[in-house]
PDB file of C-alpha atoms in Angstrom:
ATOM      1  CA  MET A   1     113.278  86.907  84.769  1.00 69.00           C
ATOM      2  CA  ALA A   2     113.462  88.813  88.051  1.00 76.00           C
ATOM      3  CA  ALA A   3     109.875  90.009  87.626  1.00 75.00           C
ATOM      4  CA  VAL A   4     108.667  86.436  87.235  1.00 78.00           C
ATOM      5  CA  PHE A   5     110.581  85.394  90.361  1.00 77.00           C
ATOM      6  CA  VAL A   6     109.164  88.303  92.380  1.00 73.00           C
ATOM      7  CA  PHE A   7     105.647  87.501  91.161  1.00 75.00           C
ATOM      8  CA  MET A   8     105.994  83.838  92.145  1.00 73.00           C
ATOM      9  CA  VAL A   9     107.316  84.722  95.615  1.00 73.00           C
ATOM     10  CA  MET A  10     104.558  87.288  96.157  1.00 71.00           C
ATOM     11  CA  SER A  11     101.793  84.953  95.013  1.00 73.00           C
ATOM     12  CA  ARG A  12     103.046  82.125  97.217  1.00 74.00           C
ATOM     13  CA  TYR A  13     103.931  83.953 100.436  1.00 74.00           C
ATOM     14  CA  ILE A  14     101.846  87.140 100.359  1.00 71.00           C
ATOM     15  CA  ILE A  15      98.755  86.805  98.161  1.00 71.00           C
ATOM     16  CA  GLY A  16      98.049  83.167  99.083  1.00 75.00           C
ATOM     17  CA  PRO A  17      97.920  83.690 102.871  1.00 77.00           C
ATOM     18  CA  PHE A  18      96.238  87.081 102.311  1.00 74.00           C
ATOM     19  CA  SER A  19      93.272  85.468 100.554  1.00 77.00           C
ATOM     20  CA  LYS A  20      92.755  83.148 103.547  1.00 81.00           C
ATOM     21  CA  LEU A  21      92.308  86.082 105.938  1.00 77.00           C
ATOM     22  CA  LYS A  22      88.901  87.376 106.936  1.00 85.00           C
ATOM     23  CA  LYS A  23      87.620  90.590 105.374  1.00 85.00           C
ATOM     24  CA  GLY A  24      88.408  92.724 108.421  1.00 84.00           C
ATOM     25  CA  GLU A  25      91.928  91.319 108.657  1.00 84.00           C
ATOM     26  CA  GLN A  26      92.493  92.054 104.953  1.00 82.00           C
ATOM     27  CA  VAL A  27      91.458  95.682 105.534  1.00 85.00           C
ATOM     28  CA  ILE A  28      93.887  95.973 108.468  1.00 86.00           C
ATOM     29  CA  VAL A  29      96.759  94.506 106.426  1.00 82.00           C
ATOM     30  CA  VAL A  30      96.046  96.834 103.480  1.00 85.00           C
ATOM     31  CA  LEU A  31      95.809  99.901 105.726  1.00 88.00           C
ATOM     32  CA  SER A  32      99.047  99.061 107.521  1.00 88.00           C
ATOM     33  CA  PHE A  33     100.794  98.528 104.172  1.00 84.00           C
ATOM     34  CA  LEU A  34      99.476 101.895 102.944  1.00 88.00           C
ATOM     35  CA  GLY A  35     100.707 103.516 106.163  1.00 89.00           C
ATOM     36  CA  VAL A  36     104.199 102.122 105.606  1.00 89.00           C
ATOM     37  CA  LEU A  37     104.143 103.441 102.022  1.00 88.00           C
ATOM     38  CA  VAL A  38     103.090 106.902 103.232  1.00 93.00           C
ATOM     39  CA  VAL A  39     105.905 107.017 105.791  1.00 94.00           C
ATOM     40  CA  LEU A  40     108.478 105.861 103.227  1.00 93.00           C
ATOM     41  CA  SER A  41     107.304 108.372 100.633  1.00 94.00           C
ATOM     42  CA  PHE A  42     107.448 111.141 103.245  1.00 95.00           C
ATOM     43  CA  ALA A  43     111.023 110.138 104.103  1.00 94.00           C
ATOM     44  CA  VAL A  44     112.010 110.142 100.420  1.00 94.00           C
ATOM     45  CA  ILE A  45     110.454 113.587  99.907  1.00 95.00           C
ATOM     46  CA  GLN A  46     112.329 114.948 102.919  1.00 95.00           C
ATOM     47  CA  LEU A  47     115.590 113.467 101.635  1.00 94.00           C
ATOM     48  CA  VAL A  48     115.083 114.951  98.151  1.00 94.00           C
ATOM     49  CA  LEU A  49     114.268 118.366  99.631  1.00 93.00           C
ATOM     50  CA  LYS A  50     117.430 118.276 101.765  1.00 91.00           C
ATOM     51  CA  ILE A  51     119.513 117.442  98.691  1.00 91.00           C
ATOM     52  CA  LEU A  52     117.910 120.129  96.516  1.00 87.00           C
ATOM     53  CA  VAL A  53     117.828 122.929  99.102  1.00 82.00           C
TER      54      VAL A  53
END
């Protein structure tokens, strides 16, 4: 049930407006999202290393 809700919210507020953007704007949005994911994964790795070491 939660997955369906998340999918509906994403398709309405994220994917819908995203498809209206120009190609260059889509690339910028994807790259910024990937950058946020890289920073978050780096923070998680650092946290795990501090716990384990």
